[in-house]
Coordinates of C-alpha atoms and ligand atoms in Angstrom, one line a residue:
M1 CA -76.9 188.4 -211.6
D2 CA -80.7 188.7 -210.8
P3 CA -82.0 186.1 -208.3
L4 CA -82.4 182.8 -210.2
H5 CA -85.8 182.0 -211.6
L6 CA -87.9 179.2 -210.0
N7 CA -87.3 176.9 -213.0
T8 CA -83.6 177.3 -212.6
Q9 CA -83.7 176.7 -208.8
A10 CA -85.9 173.7 -209.3
V11 CA -83.1 172.1 -211.4
H12 CA -80.0 173.3 -209.5
A13 CA -80.7 174.4 -205.9
G14 CA -79.1 172.2 -203.2
Y15 CA -76.4 170.6 -205.2
T16 CA -73.1 171.6 -206.8
I17 CA -71.2 169.0 -208.7
E18 CA -69.0 167.1 -206.3
K19 CA -65.2 167.1 -206.9
E20 CA -64.2 163.4 -206.7
F21 CA -66.0 162.0 -209.7
G22 CA -67.6 165.1 -211.1
S23 CA -71.1 163.5 -210.8
V24 CA -73.5 165.8 -212.6
S25 CA -76.4 163.9 -211.0
Q26 CA -76.0 163.9 -207.2
P27 CA -74.7 160.5 -205.9
I28 CA -77.1 158.7 -203.5
I29 CA -75.2 158.4 -200.1
L30 CA -76.6 155.3 -198.5
S31 CA -74.1 155.1 -195.7
T32 CA -75.9 155.6 -192.3
T33 CA -72.6 156.6 -190.6
F34 CA -69.7 158.8 -191.4
E35 CA -66.0 158.6 -190.4
R36 CA -64.6 161.0 -187.9
E37 CA -61.2 162.7 -188.3
N38 CA -59.0 162.4 -185.2
G39 CA -62.3 161.7 -183.3
V40 CA -63.9 164.9 -184.6
P41 CA -67.0 164.6 -186.8
R42 CA -66.6 166.1 -190.2
E43 CA -69.8 167.4 -192.0
H44 CA -72.0 164.4 -191.3
I45 CA -72.4 162.0 -188.4
Y46 CA -75.4 159.7 -188.7
T47 CA -78.2 159.7 -191.3
R48 CA -81.1 160.1 -188.9
S49 CA -79.7 163.5 -188.0
E50 CA -78.6 164.5 -191.5
N51 CA -77.6 163.1 -194.8
P52 CA -76.2 164.7 -198.0
N53 CA -79.3 163.9 -200.1
R54 CA -81.6 165.2 -197.4
I55 CA -79.7 168.4 -197.0
S56 CA -79.9 169.0 -200.8
L57 CA -83.6 168.3 -200.8
E58 CA -84.3 170.6 -197.8
T59 CA -82.2 173.4 -199.4
K60 CA -84.3 173.1 -202.6
L61 CA -87.6 172.9 -200.8
A62 CA -86.9 176.0 -198.8
I63 CA -85.9 178.0 -201.9
L64 CA -89.0 176.8 -203.9
E65 CA -91.4 177.7 -201.1
G66 CA -89.6 181.0 -200.4
G67 CA -88.8 180.1 -196.8
A68 CA -85.7 180.2 -194.5
D69 CA -85.6 176.5 -193.6
A70 CA -87.1 173.2 -194.7
I71 CA -87.4 170.0 -192.7
A72 CA -88.1 166.8 -194.6
F73 CA -90.1 163.9 -193.2
A74 CA -91.1 160.4 -194.3
S75 CA -94.7 161.4 -195.2
G76 CA -97.0 164.4 -195.1
Q77 CA -98.6 163.0 -192.0
A78 CA -95.2 162.7 -190.3
A79 CA -94.6 166.4 -191.1
A80 CA -98.0 167.4 -189.7
Y81 CA -97.4 165.2 -186.6
A82 CA -94.1 167.0 -185.9
A83 CA -95.7 170.4 -186.4
F84 CA -98.5 169.6 -183.8
Q85 CA -95.9 168.2 -181.4
A86 CA -93.8 171.4 -181.6
I87 CA -96.6 173.9 -181.5
L88 CA -99.4 172.3 -179.4
E89 CA -99.5 171.2 -175.7
P90 CA -102.1 169.0 -174.0
G91 CA -105.5 170.7 -174.0
A92 CA -104.5 173.2 -176.6
H93 CA -107.1 174.9 -178.8
V94 CA -106.4 174.8 -182.6
L95 CA -108.5 175.9 -185.5
I96 CA -108.8 173.6 -188.5
P97 CA -110.9 174.0 -191.6
D98 CA -114.3 172.3 -191.6
D99 CA -113.4 170.7 -194.9
C100 CA -109.9 169.4 -194.2
Y101 CA -107.7 166.5 -195.3
H102 CA -109.2 163.7 -193.3
G103 CA -105.8 162.5 -192.1
I104 CA -105.1 165.8 -190.4
R105 CA -108.4 165.7 -188.6
S106 CA -107.9 162.1 -187.4
L107 CA -104.3 162.9 -186.4
L108 CA -105.6 165.5 -183.9
S109 CA -108.6 163.5 -182.7
Q110 CA -107.1 160.0 -182.6
V111 CA -103.3 159.9 -182.6
Y112 CA -103.2 162.9 -180.1
L113 CA -106.1 161.4 -178.1
G114 CA -104.3 161.5 -174.8
W115 CA -103.4 165.2 -175.3
Q116 CA -107.1 166.2 -175.4
I117 CA -106.5 168.7 -178.2
N118 CA -109.5 170.9 -178.8
A119 CA -109.5 171.0 -182.6
E120 CA -112.3 173.3 -183.6
E121 CA -113.6 173.0 -187.2
V122 CA -114.3 176.4 -188.8
D123 CA -115.6 177.3 -192.2
M124 CA -112.8 179.7 -192.9
S125 CA -114.4 180.9 -196.2
A126 CA -115.6 183.8 -194.1
V127 CA -112.7 185.4 -192.2
S128 CA -115.2 186.5 -189.5
N129 CA -115.8 182.9 -188.6
V130 CA -112.0 182.6 -187.8
A131 CA -112.0 185.8 -185.8
D132 CA -115.0 184.6 -183.7
A133 CA -113.4 181.2 -183.0
I134 CA -110.1 182.5 -181.7
R135 CA -109.7 182.2 -177.9
P136 CA -107.0 183.2 -175.5
E137 CA -105.8 179.5 -175.5
T138 CA -105.7 179.2 -179.3
K139 CA -102.2 178.0 -180.2
L140 CA -102.5 177.3 -183.9
I141 CA -104.5 178.2 -187.0
W142 CA -104.2 175.5 -189.6
I143 CA -105.2 176.6 -193.1
E144 CA -105.7 174.4 -196.0
T145 CA -106.7 176.1 -199.3
P146 CA -108.0 174.9 -201.7
T147 CA -109.6 172.3 -199.3
N148 CA -109.9 168.6 -199.7
P149 CA -112.2 167.6 -201.2
K150 CA -114.6 170.6 -201.7
L151 CA -112.0 173.1 -202.9
K152 CA -113.1 175.8 -200.5
I153 CA -110.9 178.9 -200.8
F154 CA -109.8 180.8 -197.7
D155 CA -108.3 184.3 -197.7
I156 CA -104.8 183.4 -196.4
Q157 CA -103.7 187.0 -195.9
A158 CA -106.7 188.0 -193.8
I159 CA -106.5 184.9 -191.6
A160 CA -102.7 185.3 -191.2
K161 CA -103.2 188.9 -190.1
L162 CA -105.7 187.7 -187.4
G163 CA -103.1 185.2 -186.2
A164 CA -100.3 187.8 -186.1
E165 CA -102.4 190.2 -184.1
K166 CA -103.0 187.6 -181.4
G167 CA -99.6 185.9 -181.5
I168 CA -100.9 182.7 -182.9
T169 CA -98.9 180.5 -185.2
V170 CA -100.4 180.3 -188.7
A171 CA -99.7 177.3 -190.8
C172 CA -100.8 176.4 -194.3
D173 CA -101.0 173.0 -195.8
N174 CA -99.9 174.0 -199.3
T175 CA -100.0 170.5 -200.8
W176 CA -102.7 171.2 -203.3
A177 CA -101.8 174.7 -204.5
T178 CA -98.0 174.3 -204.2
P179 CA -95.7 177.4 -204.3
F180 CA -96.3 177.5 -208.1
F181 CA -99.8 178.7 -207.6
Q182 CA -99.8 180.1 -204.1
R183 CA -97.1 181.7 -201.8
P184 CA -98.3 181.5 -198.2
F185 CA -95.2 183.2 -196.8
E186 CA -95.8 186.3 -198.9
L187 CA -99.4 186.3 -197.5
G188 CA -98.2 186.2 -193.8
C189 CA -98.0 182.5 -192.8
D190 CA -95.3 181.3 -190.4
L191 CA -95.2 177.7 -191.5
V192 CA -96.0 175.7 -194.7
M193 CA -96.6 172.0 -194.7
H194 CA -96.4 169.7 -197.7
S195 CA -97.3 166.2 -198.5
T196 CA -94.4 165.9 -201.1
T197 CA -96.1 162.6 -202.1
K198 CA -98.3 164.7 -204.3
Y199 CA -97.3 167.4 -206.8
F200 CA -93.6 167.7 -205.6
G201 CA -93.1 164.0 -206.2
G202 CA -95.4 164.2 -209.2
H203 CA -95.2 160.6 -210.3
S204 CA -97.1 158.6 -207.6
D205 CA -94.0 156.8 -206.5
I206 CA -92.5 158.7 -203.5
L207 CA -94.0 159.1 -200.0
G208 CA -92.8 162.2 -198.3
G209 CA -93.5 165.3 -196.3
A210 CA -92.0 168.6 -195.4
L211 CA -92.3 171.6 -193.1
I212 CA -91.0 174.9 -194.3
L213 CA -90.4 177.8 -192.0
K214 CA -90.6 181.5 -192.9
E215 CA -87.8 182.2 -190.4
K216 CA -85.2 180.3 -188.5
G217 CA -85.8 180.5 -184.8
T218 CA -87.2 178.6 -181.8
L219 CA -89.8 176.8 -183.8
S220 CA -87.4 175.6 -186.6
T221 CA -84.9 174.4 -183.9
R222 CA -87.6 172.5 -182.1
L223 CA -88.8 170.9 -185.4
R224 CA -85.3 170.0 -186.3
S225 CA -84.9 168.2 -183.0
I226 CA -88.2 166.4 -183.5
Q227 CA -87.1 165.3 -186.9
S228 CA -83.8 163.9 -185.6
A229 CA -84.9 162.5 -182.3
G230 CA -88.4 161.4 -183.4
G231 CA -86.8 159.8 -186.5
G232 CA -89.6 160.0 -189.0
V233 CA -87.1 160.8 -191.7
P234 CA -87.1 160.0 -195.5
S235 CA -84.5 157.7 -196.8
P236 CA -81.5 159.0 -198.9
F237 CA -83.1 157.3 -202.0
D238 CA -86.5 159.0 -201.4
C239 CA -84.7 162.4 -201.0
W240 CA -82.8 161.8 -204.2
L241 CA -85.9 160.8 -206.1
L242 CA -87.8 163.8 -204.9
N243 CA -85.0 166.1 -205.8
R244 CA -85.1 164.7 -209.3
S245 CA -88.9 165.1 -209.5
L246 CA -88.6 168.7 -208.4
A247 CA -86.5 169.6 -211.4
T248 CA -89.6 169.3 -213.6
F249 CA -92.1 170.5 -211.0
P250 CA -92.5 174.1 -212.5
L251 CA -93.0 172.5 -216.0
R252 CA -95.7 170.1 -214.9
M253 CA -97.8 172.5 -212.9
P254 CA -99.1 174.8 -215.7
V255 CA -100.3 171.7 -217.6
H256 CA -102.2 170.3 -214.5
A257 CA -103.9 173.7 -214.1
S258 CA -104.8 174.3 -217.7
N259 CA -106.2 170.8 -218.1
A260 CA -108.2 171.1 -214.9
Q261 CA -109.6 174.4 -216.0
V262 CA -110.8 173.0 -219.3
L263 CA -112.2 169.9 -217.7
A264 CA -114.0 171.9 -215.0
Q265 CA -115.6 174.1 -217.7
F266 CA -116.6 171.0 -219.8
L267 CA -118.3 169.3 -216.8
H268 CA -119.9 172.5 -215.5
G269 CA -123.6 172.4 -216.5
K270 CA -123.6 168.9 -217.9
P271 CA -127.0 167.3 -217.2
A272 CA -125.5 164.3 -215.4
I273 CA -123.4 166.5 -213.1
E274 CA -125.0 168.2 -210.2
R275 CA -122.1 170.4 -209.2
V276 CA -118.5 171.1 -210.1
Y277 CA -116.1 172.3 -207.4
Y278 CA -113.1 174.2 -209.0
P279 CA -111.8 177.6 -207.8
G280 CA -111.1 178.6 -211.5
L281 CA -114.8 178.7 -212.3
P282 CA -116.4 182.1 -211.9
S283 CA -119.4 180.3 -210.2
H284 CA -117.1 179.3 -207.3
P285 CA -118.2 181.2 -204.2
N286 CA -114.7 182.5 -203.5
H287 CA -113.5 182.8 -207.0
E288 CA -112.4 186.4 -206.5
V289 CA -110.3 185.5 -203.4
A290 CA -108.7 182.6 -205.4
K291 CA -108.0 185.0 -208.3
A292 CA -106.3 187.5 -205.9
Q293 CA -104.2 185.0 -204.0
M294 CA -103.3 182.4 -206.6
Q295 CA -101.2 182.9 -209.6
H296 CA -100.7 181.1 -213.0
G297 CA -104.0 179.2 -212.5
F298 CA -106.0 177.4 -209.9
G299 CA -104.3 174.0 -209.6
G300 CA -105.0 170.5 -210.9
M301 CA -107.7 169.3 -208.5
L302 CA -111.4 169.4 -208.9
S303 CA -114.4 167.6 -207.5
I304 CA -117.8 166.8 -209.0
E305 CA -121.1 165.6 -207.6
V306 CA -122.9 163.2 -209.8
K307 CA -126.7 163.1 -210.1
G308 CA -128.2 159.8 -209.0
G309 CA -126.0 159.3 -205.9
K310 CA -123.2 156.9 -205.1
E311 CA -124.2 154.3 -207.6
K312 CA -124.0 156.7 -210.6
A313 CA -120.8 158.3 -209.3
I314 CA -119.1 154.9 -209.1
Q315 CA -120.5 154.0 -212.5
L316 CA -119.0 157.1 -214.0
A317 CA -115.6 156.5 -212.5
E318 CA -115.6 152.9 -213.8
H319 CA -116.6 154.0 -217.3
L320 CA -113.6 156.2 -217.6
Q321 CA -110.7 154.6 -219.4
I322 CA -107.8 157.0 -219.0
F323 CA -108.6 158.1 -215.4
A324 CA -107.6 155.3 -212.9
H325 CA -110.0 154.9 -210.0
A326 CA -107.5 155.3 -207.2
T327 CA -106.8 157.5 -204.2
S328 CA -104.0 160.2 -204.0
L329 CA -103.2 163.0 -206.4
G330 CA -100.6 165.1 -208.0
G331 CA -99.1 162.6 -210.3
V332 CA -98.6 162.9 -214.1
E333 CA -101.5 160.5 -214.6
S334 CA -105.1 161.4 -214.1
L335 CA -106.9 159.8 -211.2
I336 CA -110.5 159.8 -210.0
E337 CA -111.8 158.7 -206.6
H338 CA -115.0 158.1 -204.8
R339 CA -113.8 160.2 -201.9
R340 CA -116.2 159.0 -199.2
T341 CA -115.0 155.4 -199.6
A342 CA -111.4 156.5 -198.8
E343 CA -112.2 158.5 -195.7
G344 CA -112.3 155.5 -193.3
A345 CA -114.3 155.5 -190.1
N346 CA -115.7 159.0 -190.1
P347 CA -116.4 159.9 -193.7
R348 CA -117.6 163.4 -194.5
S349 CA -117.8 163.7 -198.3
P350 CA -121.2 163.5 -200.0
D351 CA -122.0 160.1 -201.3
N352 CA -122.1 161.3 -204.9
L353 CA -118.7 163.1 -204.9
L354 CA -115.8 162.2 -207.1
R355 CA -112.5 163.8 -206.6
I356 CA -110.4 164.3 -209.7
S357 CA -106.6 164.7 -209.9
V358 CA -106.1 166.0 -213.5
G359 CA -102.9 164.7 -215.0
I360 CA -100.7 166.1 -217.7
E361 CA -102.1 164.0 -220.6
F362 CA -103.4 165.7 -223.7
I363 CA -106.6 167.5 -222.6
G364 CA -108.5 166.5 -225.8
D365 CA -108.2 162.9 -224.7
L366 CA -109.3 163.6 -221.1
V367 CA -112.4 165.5 -222.3
A368 CA -113.2 162.7 -224.8
D369 CA -112.9 160.1 -222.1
F370 CA -115.5 162.0 -220.0
E371 CA -117.7 162.4 -223.0
Q372 CA -117.8 158.7 -223.7
A373 CA -118.2 157.8 -220.0
L374 CA -121.1 160.3 -219.5
G375 CA -122.7 158.8 -222.6
K376 CA -122.8 155.4 -220.9
L377 CA -124.6 156.6 -217.7
Ligands
LIG1 C1 -102.0 163.6 -199.0 C2 -102.2 164.8 -198.1 C3 -101.7 164.8 -196.8 C4 -101.0 163.6 -196.2 O1 -99.8 163.3 -196.8 P1 -99.1 161.8 -196.9 O2 -97.9 162.1 -197.7 O3 -100.1 160.9 -197.5 O4 -98.8 161.4 -195.5 C5 -101.9 166.0 -196.1 N1 -102.6 167.0 -196.6 C6 -103.1 167.0 -197.9 C7 -103.8 168.2 -198.4 C8 -102.9 165.9 -198.7 O5 -103.4 165.9 -199.9

């Protein structure tokens, strides 16, 4: 048989029907501890170290992303936290995108304050900026593409090549693109990070994160021990729920992308809209790179800048009826957010920027909603 298609793996990977009851849906094993036989542990010992539902989830995540090992965490931030702990050391130099998920930026500057990490922000849209920023003490290049919230596109393959030449670990936060649209391992990355809270979960009801490794080795062993000893693990129920959501992941993604493409085209050039950020628009400055490194579309996220500043932007968000004005992304329902408000103490987003997570509703209804809301401005 040929290797199984992504859609089949998304349904079946990580679980074979158990023998005792023949449960087609995997049972949720809530027990935190497991009986030993003659004093010898059987497969499982204690749920912080491993649990049947978590093993199933990790198996599926590794397969979907095309990696050798996946390590699940209680949130995307917990996953990034573990990656920084495993790869960095006090005083380390790390390159992060200048437009980066704000939580990652504040993790490095605030939570790791005592480590004096030198996190240098680089506009990775030009690979030469990355080359120029690399130093002998650079330990990690952290890519996020498309970026949050300006949807900048970085050439993963070119950046990963620079990292490989200098022996620097290259990680990619693939939360927005997901392996459906973008395959960082095939482009040379060593590590992929996910907030599984977003498209993998897909229904705005599970918090989770994961690190996926291209190869098993020193780094995966170290991360596994941080997961177990650090204890930032997802519950069996969260793992089960995420496993269930992943079954429909490859079916949801094309709808997110085609809806986002149509909405971006509709908003592009509207008199009330100053700017549309979407990598699927030919006017996007790195559209060609996006076309080359993404497949099946350009994802379900876009941002817009509204003419008339913050006030008009908030008005537009409030006039929308289908789009909920809320943070987060990747769920089946469409969301819109005044991003600067959500960025806490050190906001970076322009005051008139709205970030849109396009859901899987009927696109005609989403466009009509914008049409009526724009009409009220
Ligand atoms: C949401 C998000 C995170 C953080 O994940 P949590 O699950 O909220 O902890 C990290 N990176 C990106 C790109 C995100 O969208």
